[in-house]
Coordinates of C-alpha atoms in Angstrom, one line a residue:
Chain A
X83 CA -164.7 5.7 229.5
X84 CA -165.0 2.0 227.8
X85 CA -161.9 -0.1 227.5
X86 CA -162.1 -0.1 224.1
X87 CA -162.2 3.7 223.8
X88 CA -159.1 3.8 225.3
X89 CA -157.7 1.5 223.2
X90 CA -159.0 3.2 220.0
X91 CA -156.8 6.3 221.1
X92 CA -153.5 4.3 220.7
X93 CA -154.8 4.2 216.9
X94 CA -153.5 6.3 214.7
X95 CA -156.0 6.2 211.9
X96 CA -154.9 5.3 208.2
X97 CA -157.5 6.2 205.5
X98 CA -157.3 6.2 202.1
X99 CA -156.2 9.8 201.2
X100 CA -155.6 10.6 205.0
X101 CA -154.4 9.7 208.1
X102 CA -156.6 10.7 211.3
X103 CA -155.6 10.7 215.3
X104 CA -151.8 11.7 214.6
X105 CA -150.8 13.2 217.5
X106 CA -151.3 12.0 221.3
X107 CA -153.7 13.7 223.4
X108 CA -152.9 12.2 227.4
X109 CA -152.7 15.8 228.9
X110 CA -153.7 16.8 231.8
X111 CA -157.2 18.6 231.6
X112 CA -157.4 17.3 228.2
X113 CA -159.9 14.5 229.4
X114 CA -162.2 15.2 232.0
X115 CA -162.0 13.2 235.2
X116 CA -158.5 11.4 233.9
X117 CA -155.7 11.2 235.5
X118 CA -152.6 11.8 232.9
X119 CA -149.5 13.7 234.8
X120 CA -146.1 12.2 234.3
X121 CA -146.7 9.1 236.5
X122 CA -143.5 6.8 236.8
X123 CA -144.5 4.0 238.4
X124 CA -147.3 4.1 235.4
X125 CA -145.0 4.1 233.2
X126 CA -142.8 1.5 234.8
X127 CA -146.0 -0.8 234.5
X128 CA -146.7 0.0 231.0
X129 CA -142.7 0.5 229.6
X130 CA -142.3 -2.6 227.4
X131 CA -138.8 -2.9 225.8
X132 CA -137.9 -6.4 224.0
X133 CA -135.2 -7.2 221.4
X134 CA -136.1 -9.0 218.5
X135 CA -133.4 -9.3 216.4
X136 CA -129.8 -9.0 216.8
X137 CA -126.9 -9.7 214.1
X138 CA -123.3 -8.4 214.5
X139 CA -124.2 -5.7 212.3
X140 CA -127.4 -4.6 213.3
X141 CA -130.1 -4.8 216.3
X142 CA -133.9 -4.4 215.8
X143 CA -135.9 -4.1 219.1
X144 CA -139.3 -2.9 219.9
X145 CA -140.2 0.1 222.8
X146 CA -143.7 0.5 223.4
X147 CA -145.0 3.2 225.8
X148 CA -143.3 6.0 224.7
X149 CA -144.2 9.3 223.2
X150 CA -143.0 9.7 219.9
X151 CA -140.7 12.7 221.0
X152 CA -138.5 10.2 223.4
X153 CA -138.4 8.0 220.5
X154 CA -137.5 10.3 218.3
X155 CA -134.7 11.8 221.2
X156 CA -132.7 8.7 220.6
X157 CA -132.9 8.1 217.1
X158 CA -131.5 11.5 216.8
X159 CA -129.1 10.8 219.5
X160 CA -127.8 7.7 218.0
X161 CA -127.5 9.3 214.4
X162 CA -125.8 12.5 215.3
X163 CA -124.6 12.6 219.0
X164 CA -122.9 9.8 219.7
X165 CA -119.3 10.3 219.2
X166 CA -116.7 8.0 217.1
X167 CA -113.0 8.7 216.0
X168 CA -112.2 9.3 212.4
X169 CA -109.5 11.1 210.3
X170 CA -110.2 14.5 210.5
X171 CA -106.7 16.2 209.3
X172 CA -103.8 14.9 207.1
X173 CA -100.5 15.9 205.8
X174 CA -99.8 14.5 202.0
X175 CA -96.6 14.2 202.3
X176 CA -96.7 13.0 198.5
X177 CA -99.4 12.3 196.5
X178 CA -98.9 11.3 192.5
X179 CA -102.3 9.2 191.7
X180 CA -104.1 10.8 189.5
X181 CA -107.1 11.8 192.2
X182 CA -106.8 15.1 193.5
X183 CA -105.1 15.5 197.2
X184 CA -107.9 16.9 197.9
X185 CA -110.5 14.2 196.8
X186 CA -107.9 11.4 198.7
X187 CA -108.0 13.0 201.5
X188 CA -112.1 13.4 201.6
X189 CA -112.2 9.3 201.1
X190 CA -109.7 8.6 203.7
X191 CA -111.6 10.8 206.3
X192 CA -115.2 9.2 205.0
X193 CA -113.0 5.5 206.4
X194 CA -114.7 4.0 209.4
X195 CA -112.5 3.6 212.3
X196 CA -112.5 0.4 214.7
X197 CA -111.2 2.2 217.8
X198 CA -113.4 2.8 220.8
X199 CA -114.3 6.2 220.8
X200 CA -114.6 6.0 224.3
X201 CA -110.8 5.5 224.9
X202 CA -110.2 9.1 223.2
X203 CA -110.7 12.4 224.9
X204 CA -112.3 15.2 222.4
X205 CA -109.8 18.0 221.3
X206 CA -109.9 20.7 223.4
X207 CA -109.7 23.2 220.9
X208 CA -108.9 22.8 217.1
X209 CA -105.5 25.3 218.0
X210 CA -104.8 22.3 220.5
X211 CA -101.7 20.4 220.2
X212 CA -102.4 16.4 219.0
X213 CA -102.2 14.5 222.2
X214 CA -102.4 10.7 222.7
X215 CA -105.2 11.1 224.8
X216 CA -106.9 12.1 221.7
X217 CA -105.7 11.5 218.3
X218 CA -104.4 8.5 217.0
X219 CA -102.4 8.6 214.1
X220 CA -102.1 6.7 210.9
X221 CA -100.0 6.4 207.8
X222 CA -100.5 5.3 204.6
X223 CA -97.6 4.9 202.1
X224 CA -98.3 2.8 199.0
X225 CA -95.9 2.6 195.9
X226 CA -96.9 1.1 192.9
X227 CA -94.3 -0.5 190.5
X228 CA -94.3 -3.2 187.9
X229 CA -94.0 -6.8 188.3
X230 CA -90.4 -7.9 186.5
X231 CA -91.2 -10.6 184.4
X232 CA -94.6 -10.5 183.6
X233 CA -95.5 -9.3 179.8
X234 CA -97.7 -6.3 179.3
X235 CA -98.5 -7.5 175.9
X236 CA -99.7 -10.7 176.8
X237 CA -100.9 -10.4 180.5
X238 CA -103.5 -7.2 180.5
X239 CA -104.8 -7.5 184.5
X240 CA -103.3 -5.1 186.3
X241 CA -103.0 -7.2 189.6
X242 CA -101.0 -9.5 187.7
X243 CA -98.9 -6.7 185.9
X244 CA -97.9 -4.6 189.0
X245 CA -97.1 -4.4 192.8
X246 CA -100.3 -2.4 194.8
X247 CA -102.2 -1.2 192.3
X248 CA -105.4 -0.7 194.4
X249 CA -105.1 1.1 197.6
X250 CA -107.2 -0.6 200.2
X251 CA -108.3 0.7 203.6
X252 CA -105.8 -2.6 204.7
X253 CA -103.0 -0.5 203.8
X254 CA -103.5 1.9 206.4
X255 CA -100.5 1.6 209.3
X256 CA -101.4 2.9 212.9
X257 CA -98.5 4.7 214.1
X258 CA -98.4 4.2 218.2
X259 CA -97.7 7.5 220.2
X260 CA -97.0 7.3 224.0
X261 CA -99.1 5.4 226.3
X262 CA -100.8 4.1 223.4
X263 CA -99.0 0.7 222.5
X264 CA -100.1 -0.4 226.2
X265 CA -103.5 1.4 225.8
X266 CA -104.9 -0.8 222.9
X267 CA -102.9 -3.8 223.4
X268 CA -104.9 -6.2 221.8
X269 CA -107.2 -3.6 220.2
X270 CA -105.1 -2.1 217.5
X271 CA -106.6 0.8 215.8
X272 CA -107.7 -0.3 212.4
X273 CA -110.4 0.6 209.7
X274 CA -113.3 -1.4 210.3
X275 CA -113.6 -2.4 207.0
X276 CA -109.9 -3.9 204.9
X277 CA -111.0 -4.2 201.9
X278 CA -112.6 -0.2 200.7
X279 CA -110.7 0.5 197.6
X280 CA -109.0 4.4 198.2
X281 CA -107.3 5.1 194.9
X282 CA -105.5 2.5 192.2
X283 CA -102.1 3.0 190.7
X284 CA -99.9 2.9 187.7
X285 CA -96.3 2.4 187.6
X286 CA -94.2 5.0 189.6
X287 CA -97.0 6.7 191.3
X288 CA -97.5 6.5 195.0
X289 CA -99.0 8.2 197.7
X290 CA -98.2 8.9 201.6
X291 CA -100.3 10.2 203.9
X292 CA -100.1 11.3 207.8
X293 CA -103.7 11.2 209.3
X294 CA -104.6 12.3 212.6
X295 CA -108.0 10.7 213.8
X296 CA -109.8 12.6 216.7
X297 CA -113.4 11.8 218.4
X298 CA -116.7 13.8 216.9
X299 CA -119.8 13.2 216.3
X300 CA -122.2 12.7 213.6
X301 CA -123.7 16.7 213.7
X302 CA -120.2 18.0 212.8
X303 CA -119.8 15.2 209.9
X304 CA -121.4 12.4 208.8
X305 CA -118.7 10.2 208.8
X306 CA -118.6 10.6 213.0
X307 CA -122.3 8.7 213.0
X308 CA -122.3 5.6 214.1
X309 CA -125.1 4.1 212.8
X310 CA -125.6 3.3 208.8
X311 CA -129.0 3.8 209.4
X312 CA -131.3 4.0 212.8
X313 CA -134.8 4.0 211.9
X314 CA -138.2 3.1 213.8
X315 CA -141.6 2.5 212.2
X316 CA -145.1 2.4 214.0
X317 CA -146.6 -0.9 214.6
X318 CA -149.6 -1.2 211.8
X319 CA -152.4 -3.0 213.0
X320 CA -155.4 -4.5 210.9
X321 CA -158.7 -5.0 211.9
X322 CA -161.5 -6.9 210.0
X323 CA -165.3 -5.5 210.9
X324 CA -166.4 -8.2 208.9
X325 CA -166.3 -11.7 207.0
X326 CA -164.4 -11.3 203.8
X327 CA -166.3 -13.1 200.9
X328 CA -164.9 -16.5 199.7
X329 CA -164.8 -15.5 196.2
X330 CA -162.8 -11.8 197.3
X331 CA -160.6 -14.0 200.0
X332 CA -157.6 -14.3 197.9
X333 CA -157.9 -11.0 196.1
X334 CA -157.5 -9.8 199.6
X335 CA -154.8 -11.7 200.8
X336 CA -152.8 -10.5 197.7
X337 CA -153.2 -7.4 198.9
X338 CA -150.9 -7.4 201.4
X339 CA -147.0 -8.1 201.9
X340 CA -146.8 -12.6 202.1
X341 CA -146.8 -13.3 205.8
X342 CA -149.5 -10.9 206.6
X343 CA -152.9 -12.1 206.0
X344 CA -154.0 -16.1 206.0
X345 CA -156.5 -18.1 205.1
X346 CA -157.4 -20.5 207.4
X347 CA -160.5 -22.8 208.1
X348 CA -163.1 -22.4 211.4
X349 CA -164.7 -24.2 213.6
X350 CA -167.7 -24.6 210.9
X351 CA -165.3 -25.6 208.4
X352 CA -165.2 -22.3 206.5
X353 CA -162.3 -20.2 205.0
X354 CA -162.0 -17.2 206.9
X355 CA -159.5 -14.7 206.2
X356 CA -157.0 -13.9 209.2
X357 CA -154.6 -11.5 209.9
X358 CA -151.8 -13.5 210.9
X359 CA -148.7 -10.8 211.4
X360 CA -149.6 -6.8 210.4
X361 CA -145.8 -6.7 211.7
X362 CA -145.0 -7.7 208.3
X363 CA -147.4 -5.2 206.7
X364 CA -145.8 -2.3 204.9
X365 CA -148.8 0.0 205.0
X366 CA -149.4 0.6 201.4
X367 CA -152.8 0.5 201.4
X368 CA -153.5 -1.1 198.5
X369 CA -156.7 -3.1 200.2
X370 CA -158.2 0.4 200.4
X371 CA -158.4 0.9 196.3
X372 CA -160.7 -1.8 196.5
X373 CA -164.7 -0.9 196.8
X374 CA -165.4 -4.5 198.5
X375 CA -163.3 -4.2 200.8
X376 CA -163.7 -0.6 201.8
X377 CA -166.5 -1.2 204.5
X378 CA -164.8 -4.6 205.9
X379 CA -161.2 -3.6 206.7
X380 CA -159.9 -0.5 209.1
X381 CA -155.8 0.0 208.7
X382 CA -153.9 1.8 211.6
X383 CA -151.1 2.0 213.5
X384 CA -150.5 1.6 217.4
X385 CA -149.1 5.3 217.9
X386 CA -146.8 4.1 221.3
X387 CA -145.2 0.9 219.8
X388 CA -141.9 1.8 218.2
X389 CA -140.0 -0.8 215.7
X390 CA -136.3 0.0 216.0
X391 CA -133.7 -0.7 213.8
X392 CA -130.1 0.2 214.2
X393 CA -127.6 -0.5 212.0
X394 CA -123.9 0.3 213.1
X395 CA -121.5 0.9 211.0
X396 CA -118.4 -1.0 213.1
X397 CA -117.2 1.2 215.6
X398 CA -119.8 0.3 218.3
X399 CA -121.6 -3.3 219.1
X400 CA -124.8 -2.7 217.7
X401 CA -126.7 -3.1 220.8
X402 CA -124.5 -0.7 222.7
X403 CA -125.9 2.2 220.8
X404 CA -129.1 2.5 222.7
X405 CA -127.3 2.3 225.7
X406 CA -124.4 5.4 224.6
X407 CA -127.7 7.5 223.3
X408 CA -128.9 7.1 226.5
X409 CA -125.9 8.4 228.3
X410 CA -125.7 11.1 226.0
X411 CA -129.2 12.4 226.6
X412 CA -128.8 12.0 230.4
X413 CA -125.7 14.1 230.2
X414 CA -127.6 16.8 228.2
X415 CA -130.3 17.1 231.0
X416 CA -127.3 17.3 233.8
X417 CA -126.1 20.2 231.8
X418 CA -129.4 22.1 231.7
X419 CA -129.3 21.4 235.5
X420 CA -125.7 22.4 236.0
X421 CA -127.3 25.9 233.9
X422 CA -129.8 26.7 235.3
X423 CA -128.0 26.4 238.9
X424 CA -125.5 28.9 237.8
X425 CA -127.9 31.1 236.3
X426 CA -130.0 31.5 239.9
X427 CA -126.5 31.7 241.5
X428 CA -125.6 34.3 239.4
X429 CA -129.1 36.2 240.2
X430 CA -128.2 36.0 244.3
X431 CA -125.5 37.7 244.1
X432 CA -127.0 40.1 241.8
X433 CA -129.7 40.7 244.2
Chain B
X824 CA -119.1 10.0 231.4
X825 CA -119.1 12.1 228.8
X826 CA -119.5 15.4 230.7
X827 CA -115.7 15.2 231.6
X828 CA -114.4 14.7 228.7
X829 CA -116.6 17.5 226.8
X830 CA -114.5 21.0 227.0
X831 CA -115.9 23.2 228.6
X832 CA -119.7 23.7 229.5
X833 CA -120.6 26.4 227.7
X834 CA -119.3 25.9 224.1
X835 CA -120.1 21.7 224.9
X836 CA -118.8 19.0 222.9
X837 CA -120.3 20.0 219.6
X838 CA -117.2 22.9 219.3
X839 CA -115.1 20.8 216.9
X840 CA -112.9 21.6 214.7
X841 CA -114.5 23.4 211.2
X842 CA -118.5 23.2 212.5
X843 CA -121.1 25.6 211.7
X844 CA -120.9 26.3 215.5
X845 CA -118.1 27.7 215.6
X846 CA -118.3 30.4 212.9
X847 CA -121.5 31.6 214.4
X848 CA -120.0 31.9 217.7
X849 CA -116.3 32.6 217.1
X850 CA -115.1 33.8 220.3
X851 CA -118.3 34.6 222.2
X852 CA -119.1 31.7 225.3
X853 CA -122.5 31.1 226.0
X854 CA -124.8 29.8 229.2
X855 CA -126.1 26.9 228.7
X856 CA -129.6 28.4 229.9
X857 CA -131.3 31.7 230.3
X858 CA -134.5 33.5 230.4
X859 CA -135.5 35.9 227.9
X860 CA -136.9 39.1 228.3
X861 CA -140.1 39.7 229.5
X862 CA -140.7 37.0 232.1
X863 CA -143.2 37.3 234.8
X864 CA -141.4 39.0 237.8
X865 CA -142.6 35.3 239.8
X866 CA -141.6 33.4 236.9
X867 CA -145.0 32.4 236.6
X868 CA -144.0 32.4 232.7
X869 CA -141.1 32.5 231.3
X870 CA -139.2 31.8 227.7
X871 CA -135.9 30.0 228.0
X872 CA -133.2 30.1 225.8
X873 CA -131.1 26.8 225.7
X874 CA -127.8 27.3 224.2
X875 CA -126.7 24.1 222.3
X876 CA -129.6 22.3 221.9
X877 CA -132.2 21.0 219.4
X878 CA -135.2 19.4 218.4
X879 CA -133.5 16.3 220.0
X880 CA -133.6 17.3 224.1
X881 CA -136.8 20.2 223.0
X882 CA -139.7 18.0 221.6
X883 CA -138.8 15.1 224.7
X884 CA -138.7 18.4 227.4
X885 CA -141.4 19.6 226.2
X886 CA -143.6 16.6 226.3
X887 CA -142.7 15.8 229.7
X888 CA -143.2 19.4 231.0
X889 CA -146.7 19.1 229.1
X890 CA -147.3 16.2 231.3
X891 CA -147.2 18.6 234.4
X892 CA -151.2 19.3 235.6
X893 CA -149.6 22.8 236.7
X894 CA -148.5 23.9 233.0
X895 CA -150.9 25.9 231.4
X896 CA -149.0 26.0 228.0
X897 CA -145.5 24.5 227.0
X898 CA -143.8 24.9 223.6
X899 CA -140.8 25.3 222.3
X900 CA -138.8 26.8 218.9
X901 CA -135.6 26.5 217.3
X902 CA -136.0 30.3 216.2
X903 CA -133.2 30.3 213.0
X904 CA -131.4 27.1 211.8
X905 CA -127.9 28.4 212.2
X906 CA -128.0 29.6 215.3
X907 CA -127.8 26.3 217.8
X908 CA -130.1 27.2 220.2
X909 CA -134.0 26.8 221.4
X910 CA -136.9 28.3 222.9
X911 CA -139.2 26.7 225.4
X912 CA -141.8 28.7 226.6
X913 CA -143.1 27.7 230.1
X914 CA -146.5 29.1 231.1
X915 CA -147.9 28.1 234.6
X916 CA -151.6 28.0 236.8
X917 CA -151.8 29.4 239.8
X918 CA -148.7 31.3 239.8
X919 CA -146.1 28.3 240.0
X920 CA -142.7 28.5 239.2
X921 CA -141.8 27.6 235.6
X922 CA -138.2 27.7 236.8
X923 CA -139.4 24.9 239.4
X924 CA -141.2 23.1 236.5
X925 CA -138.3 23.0 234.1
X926 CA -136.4 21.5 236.8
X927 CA -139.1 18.9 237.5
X928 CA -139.7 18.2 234.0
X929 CA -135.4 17.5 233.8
X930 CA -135.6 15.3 236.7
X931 CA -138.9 13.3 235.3
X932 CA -136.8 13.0 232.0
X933 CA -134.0 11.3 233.4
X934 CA -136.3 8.8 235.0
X935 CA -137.8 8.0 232.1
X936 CA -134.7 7.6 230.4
X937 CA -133.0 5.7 233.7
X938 CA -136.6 3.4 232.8
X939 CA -135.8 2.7 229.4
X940 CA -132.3 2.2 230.0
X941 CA -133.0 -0.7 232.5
X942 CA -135.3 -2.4 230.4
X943 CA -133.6 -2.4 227.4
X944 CA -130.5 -4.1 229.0
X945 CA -133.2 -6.5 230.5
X946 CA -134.9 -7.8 227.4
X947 CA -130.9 -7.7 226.3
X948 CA -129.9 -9.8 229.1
X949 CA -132.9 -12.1 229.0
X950 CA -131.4 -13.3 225.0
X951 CA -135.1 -14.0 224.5
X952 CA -134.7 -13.2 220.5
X953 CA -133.1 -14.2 217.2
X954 CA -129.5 -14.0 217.0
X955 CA -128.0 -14.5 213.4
X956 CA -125.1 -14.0 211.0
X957 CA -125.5 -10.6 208.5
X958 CA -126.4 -11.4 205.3
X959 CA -123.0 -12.3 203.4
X960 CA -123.8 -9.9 200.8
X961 CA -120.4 -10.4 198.4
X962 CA -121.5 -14.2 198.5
X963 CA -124.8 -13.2 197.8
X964 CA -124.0 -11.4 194.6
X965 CA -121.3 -14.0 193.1
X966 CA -123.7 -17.0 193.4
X967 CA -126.3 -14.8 191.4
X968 CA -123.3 -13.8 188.4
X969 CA -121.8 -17.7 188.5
X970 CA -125.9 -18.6 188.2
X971 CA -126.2 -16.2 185.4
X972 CA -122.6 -17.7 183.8
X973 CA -120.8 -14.7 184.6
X974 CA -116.8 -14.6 185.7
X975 CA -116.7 -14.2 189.2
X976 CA -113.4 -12.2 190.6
X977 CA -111.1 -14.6 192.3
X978 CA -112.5 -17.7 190.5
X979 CA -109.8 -18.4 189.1
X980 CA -106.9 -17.8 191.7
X981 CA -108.7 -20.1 193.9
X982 CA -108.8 -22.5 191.2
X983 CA -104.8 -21.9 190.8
X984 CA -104.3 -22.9 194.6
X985 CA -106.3 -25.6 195.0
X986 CA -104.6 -27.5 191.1

């Protein structure tokens, strides 16, 4: 088998009402007189993991050498499995805004907790008693009233007519039980975020609230995900079979994202069109709705080269959530283990 | 690690408080893993049942156990969407163990994941790659009103300090 046979079967084909060579085909017995069995030190060699981008909020890396299932394992992983803390049960001790207790109670649990959710124990049960080794507490008791002095007939902004109008996320007190003052010394439990409006105010209304914040994760709620987003896209790849026209040159340039194609001269002096980074492109195929270019341009996408992005939402460093996915999944395979050891235990002394 | 802190094994970390879970399950505990009926008395092929599970740990086991030259045919379901289980059917040349092969294709799966682990932290260590500030997006959006001659909030009060 040529090298560049190989290669073509990293390409997942994109045509212009179809895509061809979706899904990976290195099985064993699949082709004849290749090796493809799980091979580690194979895929040691050929594993390549490299971070490209990385901002307190968010982290965008690439993993090439994977099969789409492990890449899809820890996006899933990352969105739903790995655990954070957020409200998840309140007592309104008073509550005379006009939103329903209800509704308040919704948007305080939706509030994003900084606390690391790997200093909390899960519940054991949800008859348990709240303990500090997992729930932390928080109250929130706002009272609006009017600012003496100031005249509603002349000053009409609300933030200049009265005390605590708005509710904010800010507002929120953590309330310390046991061990816990010690615990997060330092590290207060906090909302991520100070400034999410809850509910706004008039004169004589207020509200107080007792939340209790335990760990979940992002399958029992959304608001136990992590991540705002986590995401990956294929790597596209362009390949020219042939000389673009001068006079079509620019027509095909604009036919993809800026960034992604260039014109640029050649040895002979020429303007040849080159593609400078199909990172860039979004795949839209526009080049494809074009007869002159049909024969001259192939679109695909390299099937085992994964674009991450992963955007936290505050509770975890973003590039910490590969690493907790990870764990997670590990800790799912140990339990399949610990099952299946139990269930041929079980069977010999049966037998 | 998280296996400690999760309840207990059989009902697994997912048994919060007001899931879908529980109201399936109520009261009943589960294994984790067991073989349906009609399995080959050498377990030459068998269907497991994995309690707790999804497409998440299924589609990886099930490539990996497809990467076994011994496995004639791997697949697996998640028969009903409320019930939070899987099938993976496990079918085997030669009369080889697919209980064997599961526990092959588990151990091959935490290598690979032990791999990836490594060499993300690697490329994460090496700080071979842009580091930046988010994009201020609040600033963002009052440069564009002030631009466009709109009143942006807290204009004013900061004028008030500064005079």
């Amino acid at each position: 088998m040529s090298q560049s046979n190989i290669e073509a079967r990293r390409h997942v084909q994109v045509l212009p009402e179809r895509v061809g060579n979706v899904a990976g085909s290195e099985f064993p017995g699949h082709y004849p007189g290749e090796d493809h069995s799980w091979n580690l030190e194979k895929f040691k060699k050929n594993l390549v993991t490299s971070v490209q981008r990385l901002t307190p909020s968010t982290v965008e890396f690439d993993l090439v050498g994977v099969d789409a299932s492990i890449a899809n394992a820890l996006r899933r992983v990352m969105i739903a499995e790995v655990p954070t803390i957020a409200i998840e049960e309140i007592y309104v001790w008073n509550n005379t805004s006009i939103m329903q207790d209800e509704v308040l109670c919704h948007r305080v649990g939706l509030v994003p907790l900084k606390v690391d959710p790997r200093s909390l124990k899960y519940r054991p049960s949800s008859h348990a008693q709240p303990h500090e080794t997992d729930t932390i507490v928080f109250d929130l008791q706002v009272r609006c009233d009017k600012i003496p002095g100031v005249d509603p007939k002349v000053e009409k902004d609300p933030k200049k007519l009265y005390y605590d109008s708005n509710v904010f996320t800010g507002m929120m007190k953590w309330q310390p039980s046991g061990d816990q003052g010690k615990k997060y010394k330092g590290k207060a439990p906090k909302p991520v975020d100070e400034d999410i409006l809850l509910v706004k105010l008039r004169p004589g209304q207020q509200v107080d609230l007792h939340c209790f914040a335990r760990k979940g994760v992002g399958a029992d709620h959304a608001k136990f995900s992590p991540v705002a987003t986590a995401s990956y896209r294929i790597l596209p790849q362009i390949t020219l079979r042939g000389p673009i026209p001068l006079e079509h040159q620019e027509k095909f340039q604009k036919c993809f994202p800026p960034g992604v194609i260039e014109l640029k001269k050649d040895e002979q002096g020429e303007q040849q069109v080159v593609v400078a980074n199909a990172r860039k492109d979004t795949v839209s195929r526009e080049v494809l709705r074009h007869p002159e270019f049909q024969d001259l341009v192939q679109l695909s996408r390299i099937r085992d080269h994964f674009i991450f992005s992963v955007e936290s939402v505050g509770q975890y460093q973003p590039e910490e959530l590969v690493p907790e996915a990870i764990k997670i999944l590990l800790s799912k395979i140990t339990a399949v283990e610990e099952g299946l050891d139990k269930l041929f235990s079980a069977d010999a002394q049966v037998a | 690690m998280a296996e400690e802190e999760a309840p207990t094994q059989s009902t697994s970390r997912l048994d919060n408080p007001g899931t879908l879970l529980q109201s399936v399950s109520t009261s009943l505990t589960h294994e984790k893993i067991t073989i349906l009926p009609g399995y080959e008395p050498d377990y030459s092929a068998c269907t497991f049942c994995l309690w707790q599970e999804d497409h998440t740990l299924g589609n990886a086991l099930r490539w990996i156990i497809m990467k076994d030259p011994d496995v004639e045919f791997c697949g697996y379901t998640a028969p009903h969407p409320s019930e939070p289980k899987i099938h993976i059917r496990i079918q085997m040349y030669d009369n080889h163990s697919a209980v064997d092969c599961l526990r092959k294709g588990l151990s091959n799966l935490r290598d690979l994941l032990t791999t990836v682990d490594a060499s993300y932290k690697s490329s994460l260590d090496s700080g071979n790659y842009i580091k930046e500030n988010d994009v201020d997006v609040r600033a963002v959006v009052d440069n564009t009103l002030r631009e466009r001659g709109f009143a942006v909030e807290g204009d004013d009060e900061r004028m008030d300090t500064t005079s």
